[in-house]
XYZ file of N, CA and C in Angstrom:
369
model
N 10.842 -6.543 -13.278
C 11.695 -7.720 -13.442
C 10.873 -9.001 -13.526
N 9.643 -8.956 -13.057
C 8.804 -10.143 -12.992
C 7.499 -9.895 -13.734
N 7.097 -10.871 -14.510
C 5.801 -10.862 -15.159
C 5.013 -12.081 -14.705
N 3.788 -11.859 -14.290
C 2.916 -12.926 -13.824
C 1.703 -13.001 -14.733
N 1.368 -14.202 -15.178
C 0.253 -14.398 -16.087
C -0.647 -15.493 -15.549
N -1.881 -15.119 -15.203
C -2.852 -16.085 -14.714
C -3.617 -16.707 -15.875
N -4.082 -17.921 -15.663
C -4.923 -18.599 -16.632
C -5.781 -19.628 -15.905
N -6.774 -20.150 -16.596
C -7.606 -21.203 -16.044
C -8.968 -20.767 -15.559
N -9.236 -19.469 -15.570
C -10.542 -19.001 -15.154
C -11.608 -19.354 -16.177
N -12.850 -19.151 -15.783
C -13.954 -19.447 -16.674
C -15.265 -19.506 -15.934
N -16.247 -20.068 -16.601
C -17.592 -20.210 -16.055
C -17.805 -21.646 -15.604
N -18.277 -21.807 -14.383
C -18.505 -23.135 -13.832
C -19.757 -23.107 -12.964
N -20.441 -24.226 -12.887
C -21.619 -24.327 -12.041
C -21.230 -24.519 -10.580
N -22.114 -24.088 -9.692
C -21.887 -24.285 -8.265
C -21.613 -25.756 -7.972
N -20.624 -25.988 -7.126
C -20.219 -27.343 -6.802
C -19.116 -27.874 -7.682
N -18.809 -27.167 -8.754
C -17.776 -27.594 -9.668
C -16.393 -27.174 -9.226
N -15.420 -27.421 -10.099
C -14.020 -27.155 -9.785
C -13.330 -26.426 -10.923
N -12.322 -25.653 -10.562
C -11.435 -25.005 -11.509
C -10.028 -25.039 -10.949
N -9.057 -25.046 -11.834
C -7.660 -24.971 -11.431
C -7.022 -23.776 -12.111
N -6.622 -22.796 -11.318
C -5.959 -21.622 -11.832
C -4.449 -21.825 -11.831
N -3.800 -21.252 -12.825
C -2.351 -21.293 -12.911
C -1.807 -19.881 -12.996
N -0.628 -19.687 -12.468
C 0.065 -18.406 -12.545
C 1.499 -18.683 -12.938
N 1.853 -18.304 -14.146
C 3.197 -18.520 -14.658
C 4.033 -17.264 -14.460
N 5.226 -17.432 -13.915
C 6.115 -16.320 -13.623
C 7.333 -16.354 -14.531
N 7.789 -15.186 -14.913
C 9.012 -15.070 -15.691
C 10.218 -15.040 -14.764
N 11.394 -15.185 -15.338
C 12.620 -15.074 -14.567
C 13.093 -16.382 -13.977
N 14.266 -16.310 -13.357
C 14.893 -17.493 -12.772
C 14.889 -17.503 -11.254
N 14.291 -16.498 -10.643
C 14.299 -16.382 -9.188
C 12.930 -16.633 -8.573
N 12.084 -17.337 -9.277
C 10.737 -17.613 -8.797
C 10.752 -18.274 -7.423
N 11.658 -19.217 -7.228
C 11.703 -19.958 -5.975
C 12.171 -19.118 -4.796
N 12.630 -17.904 -5.041
C 13.093 -17.026 -3.975
C 11.964 -16.254 -3.301
N 10.752 -16.361 -3.825
C 9.652 -15.555 -3.340
C 8.446 -16.388 -2.957
N 7.854 -16.007 -1.844
C 6.534 -16.511 -1.518
C 5.523 -15.913 -2.493
N 4.413 -16.597 -2.677
C 3.402 -16.160 -3.625
C 2.031 -16.170 -2.973
N 1.131 -15.419 -3.562
C -0.219 -15.372 -3.034
C -1.263 -15.245 -4.120
N -2.470 -15.629 -3.774
C -3.644 -15.423 -4.617
C -4.605 -14.484 -3.896
N -5.116 -13.511 -4.627
C -6.136 -12.598 -4.140
C -7.305 -12.614 -5.109
N -8.427 -12.094 -4.663
C -9.571 -11.973 -5.560
C -10.308 -10.671 -5.274
N -11.015 -10.197 -6.283
C -11.768 -8.966 -6.145
C -13.081 -9.080 -6.904
N -14.166 -8.937 -6.182
C -15.492 -8.932 -6.766
C -15.925 -7.492 -7.008
N -16.866 -7.270 -7.929
C -17.325 -5.905 -8.204
C -17.804 -5.197 -6.951
N -17.319 -3.973 -6.742
C -17.725 -3.176 -5.604
C -17.083 -3.553 -4.292
N -16.174 -4.513 -4.294
C -15.531 -4.953 -3.070
C -14.019 -4.760 -3.143
N -13.395 -4.740 -1.976
C -11.949 -4.620 -1.908
C -11.289 -5.936 -2.301
N -10.056 -5.816 -2.765
C -9.284 -7.006 -3.071
C -9.003 -7.753 -1.770
N -9.267 -9.057 -1.757
C -9.119 -9.829 -0.540
C -8.187 -11.013 -0.729
N -7.506 -11.354 0.342
C -6.587 -12.479 0.350
C -7.337 -13.788 0.200
N -6.780 -14.693 -0.588
C -7.352 -16.018 -0.777
C -6.431 -17.097 -0.229
N -5.184 -17.107 -0.689
C -4.240 -18.139 -0.280
C -2.818 -17.667 -0.490
N -1.899 -18.207 0.302
C -0.491 -17.896 0.164
C 0.348 -19.139 0.338
N 1.569 -19.101 -0.192
C 2.457 -20.249 -0.118
C 3.894 -19.771 0.015
N 4.665 -20.461 0.853
C 6.049 -20.097 1.090
C 6.919 -20.444 -0.112
N 8.186 -20.044 -0.049
C 9.078 -20.185 -1.194
C 9.206 -21.616 -1.697
N 9.332 -22.551 -0.778
C 9.499 -23.939 -1.157
C 8.193 -24.720 -1.140
N 7.115 -24.082 -0.724
C 5.831 -24.737 -0.665
C 5.545 -25.453 0.635
N 6.427 -25.310 1.616
C 6.270 -26.024 2.861
C 5.190 -25.479 3.778
N 4.831 -24.223 3.585
C 3.797 -23.583 4.397
C 2.744 -22.978 3.485
N 1.487 -23.169 3.836
C 0.380 -22.583 3.094
C -0.573 -21.875 4.036
N -1.273 -20.885 3.504
C -2.169 -20.050 4.290
C -3.436 -19.804 3.487
N -4.573 -19.786 4.178
C -5.849 -19.655 3.493
C -6.781 -18.710 4.226
N -7.585 -18.004 3.459
C -8.683 -17.261 4.038
C -9.706 -18.246 4.584
N -10.369 -17.868 5.664
C -11.365 -18.749 6.266
C -12.459 -19.132 5.270
N -12.783 -18.236 4.367
C -13.869 -18.463 3.433
C -13.586 -19.573 2.422
N -12.312 -19.912 2.225
C -11.964 -20.927 1.231
C -11.286 -22.141 1.843
N -10.989 -22.096 3.116
C -10.285 -23.185 3.777
C -11.077 -24.481 3.652
N -10.390 -25.531 3.250
C -11.023 -26.821 3.052
C -11.542 -27.041 1.650
N -11.652 -25.978 0.866
C -12.135 -26.077 -0.504
C -11.050 -25.775 -1.533
N -10.169 -24.837 -1.211
C -9.111 -24.426 -2.132
C -7.767 -24.969 -1.662
N -6.889 -25.239 -2.613
C -5.538 -25.681 -2.307
C -4.543 -24.925 -3.171
N -3.579 -24.286 -2.532
C -2.521 -23.601 -3.259
C -1.297 -24.512 -3.308
N -0.612 -24.509 -4.431
C 0.593 -25.299 -4.589
C 1.514 -24.595 -5.574
N 2.744 -25.073 -5.673
C 3.670 -24.476 -6.627
C 4.607 -25.530 -7.174
N 5.069 -25.282 -8.383
C 6.059 -26.116 -9.040
C 7.181 -25.183 -9.455
N 8.219 -25.119 -8.644
C 9.286 -24.166 -8.903
C 10.067 -24.488 -10.176
N 10.096 -25.756 -10.570
C 10.761 -26.125 -11.813
C 10.048 -25.547 -13.020
N 8.752 -25.277 -12.881
C 7.956 -24.708 -13.963
C 7.625 -23.237 -13.739
N 8.152 -22.658 -12.668
C 7.871 -21.257 -12.336
C 6.372 -20.978 -12.297
N 5.639 -21.873 -11.672
C 4.187 -21.780 -11.688
C 3.600 -22.033 -10.306
N 2.602 -21.233 -9.952
C 1.824 -21.452 -8.746
C 0.391 -21.752 -9.162
N -0.263 -22.634 -8.426
C -1.596 -23.095 -8.774
C -2.583 -22.798 -7.653
N -3.840 -22.709 -8.037
C -4.919 -22.641 -7.072
C -6.003 -23.610 -7.519
N -6.092 -24.736 -6.830
C -7.138 -25.704 -7.095
C -8.368 -25.307 -6.300
N -9.478 -25.080 -6.983
C -10.702 -24.618 -6.359
C -11.783 -25.680 -6.531
N -12.222 -26.239 -5.427
C -13.268 -27.251 -5.428
C -14.501 -26.734 -4.703
N -15.614 -27.408 -4.921
C -16.878 -27.050 -4.266
C -17.169 -25.565 -4.404
N -17.049 -25.067 -5.605
C -17.194 -23.635 -5.839
C -18.605 -23.155 -5.549
N -18.672 -21.936 -5.034
C -19.928 -21.293 -4.678
C -20.088 -20.009 -5.484
N -21.314 -19.546 -5.683
C -21.501 -18.277 -6.399
C -20.723 -17.119 -5.781
N -20.560 -17.113 -4.469
C -19.821 -16.045 -3.817
C -18.323 -16.084 -4.086
N -17.843 -17.138 -4.743
C -16.454 -17.188 -5.179
C -16.230 -16.405 -6.470
N -17.294 -15.948 -7.087
C -17.187 -15.195 -8.330
C -16.369 -13.926 -8.113
N -15.314 -13.768 -8.895
C -14.417 -12.629 -8.753
C -13.337 -12.721 -9.813
N -12.560 -11.658 -9.920
C -11.321 -11.707 -10.681
C -10.227 -12.167 -9.730
N -9.497 -13.186 -10.119
C -8.450 -13.754 -9.286
C -7.078 -13.314 -9.777
N -6.258 -12.848 -8.842
C -4.926 -12.352 -9.142
C -3.873 -13.147 -8.389
N -2.761 -13.422 -9.036
C -1.606 -13.931 -8.312
C -0.613 -12.800 -8.133
N 0.234 -12.918 -7.120
C 1.165 -11.843 -6.801
C 2.399 -12.391 -6.108
N 3.490 -11.661 -6.239
C 4.769 -12.011 -5.633
C 4.930 -11.292 -4.305
N 5.235 -12.044 -3.270
C 5.402 -11.499 -1.938
C 6.843 -11.042 -1.729
N 7.016 -9.818 -1.224
C 8.349 -9.277 -0.971
C 8.629 -9.096 0.506
N 7.824 -9.697 1.334
C 8.022 -9.608 2.763
C 6.854 -8.949 3.449
N 6.509 -9.450 4.625
C 5.365 -8.945 5.340
C 4.283 -10.008 5.429
N 3.126 -9.583 5.859
C 2.025 -10.514 6.061
C 1.512 -11.078 4.743
N 1.310 -12.380 4.713
C 0.704 -13.014 3.545
C -0.671 -12.426 3.250
N -1.346 -11.940 4.273
C -2.726 -11.526 4.162
C -2.904 -10.099 3.663
N -1.819 -9.345 3.561
C -1.889 -7.930 3.203
C -1.473 -7.699 1.762
N -2.260 -6.921 1.036
C -1.907 -6.573 -0.337
C -0.608 -5.786 -0.393
N -0.252 -5.117 0.697
C 0.947 -4.286 0.738
C 2.229 -5.101 0.782
N 2.145 -6.395 0.993
C 3.311 -7.262 1.038
C 3.693 -7.799 -0.337
N 2.982 -7.399 -1.357
C 3.198 -7.911 -2.708
C 3.572 -6.782 -3.660
N 4.539 -7.044 -4.518
C 4.997 -5.991 -5.431
C 4.545 -6.193 -6.876
N 4.584 -7.415 -7.367
C 4.174 -7.689 -8.735
C 2.865 -8.455 -8.756
N 1.991 -8.046 -9.657
C 0.667 -8.636 -9.789
C 0.407 -9.049 -11.227
N -0.340 -10.129 -11.389
C -0.783 -10.526 -12.703
C -1.957 -9.688 -13.157
N -2.431 -9.951 -14.373
C -3.533 -9.177 -14.940
C -4.892 -9.638 -14.439
N -4.942 -10.802 -13.840
C -6.176 -11.344 -13.310
C -6.874 -12.266 -14.291
N -7.623 -13.207 -13.746
C -8.441 -14.103 -14.552
C -9.823 -14.213 -13.914
N -10.852 -14.123 -14.737
C -12.224 -14.095 -14.246
C -12.714 -15.497 -13.913
N -13.286 -15.631 -12.726
C -13.952 -16.854 -12.310
C -15.406 -16.520 -12.034
N -16.307 -17.196 -12.721
C -17.732 -16.976 -12.537
C -18.392 -18.296 -12.176
N -19.081 -18.308 -11.051
C -19.757 -19.509 -10.567
C -21.255 -19.262 -10.603
N -21.962 -20.043 -11.386
C -23.400 -19.885 -11.518
C -24.129 -20.765 -10.517
N -25.284 -20.293 -10.075
C -26.081 -21.022 -9.106
C -26.806 -22.193 -9.757
């Protein structure tokens, strides 16, 4: 019922910034919390950030806290991830996902996933 499409990834130098977008289909976008995850080669998919239905609550992995900001525009059915002060260790494929209940930090709490967008940070 839901299609998620990420965009905005690319190649950036360390210390630079990128803004990822995740566009969702349907009219019930505002009914669901959303999250961003990332996966680097050889590593498990890890939680990056989450946001409540109306955007009033946000959650971040310790590794990105203070550098990344998650936000959403329900009128545009879009969730964003603003990434500042990027580091080479941020290099990964970034996925957005729809939360269906449970911990923001667990991949098992999400049912629909986007195709991912590559973020590469050079030293």
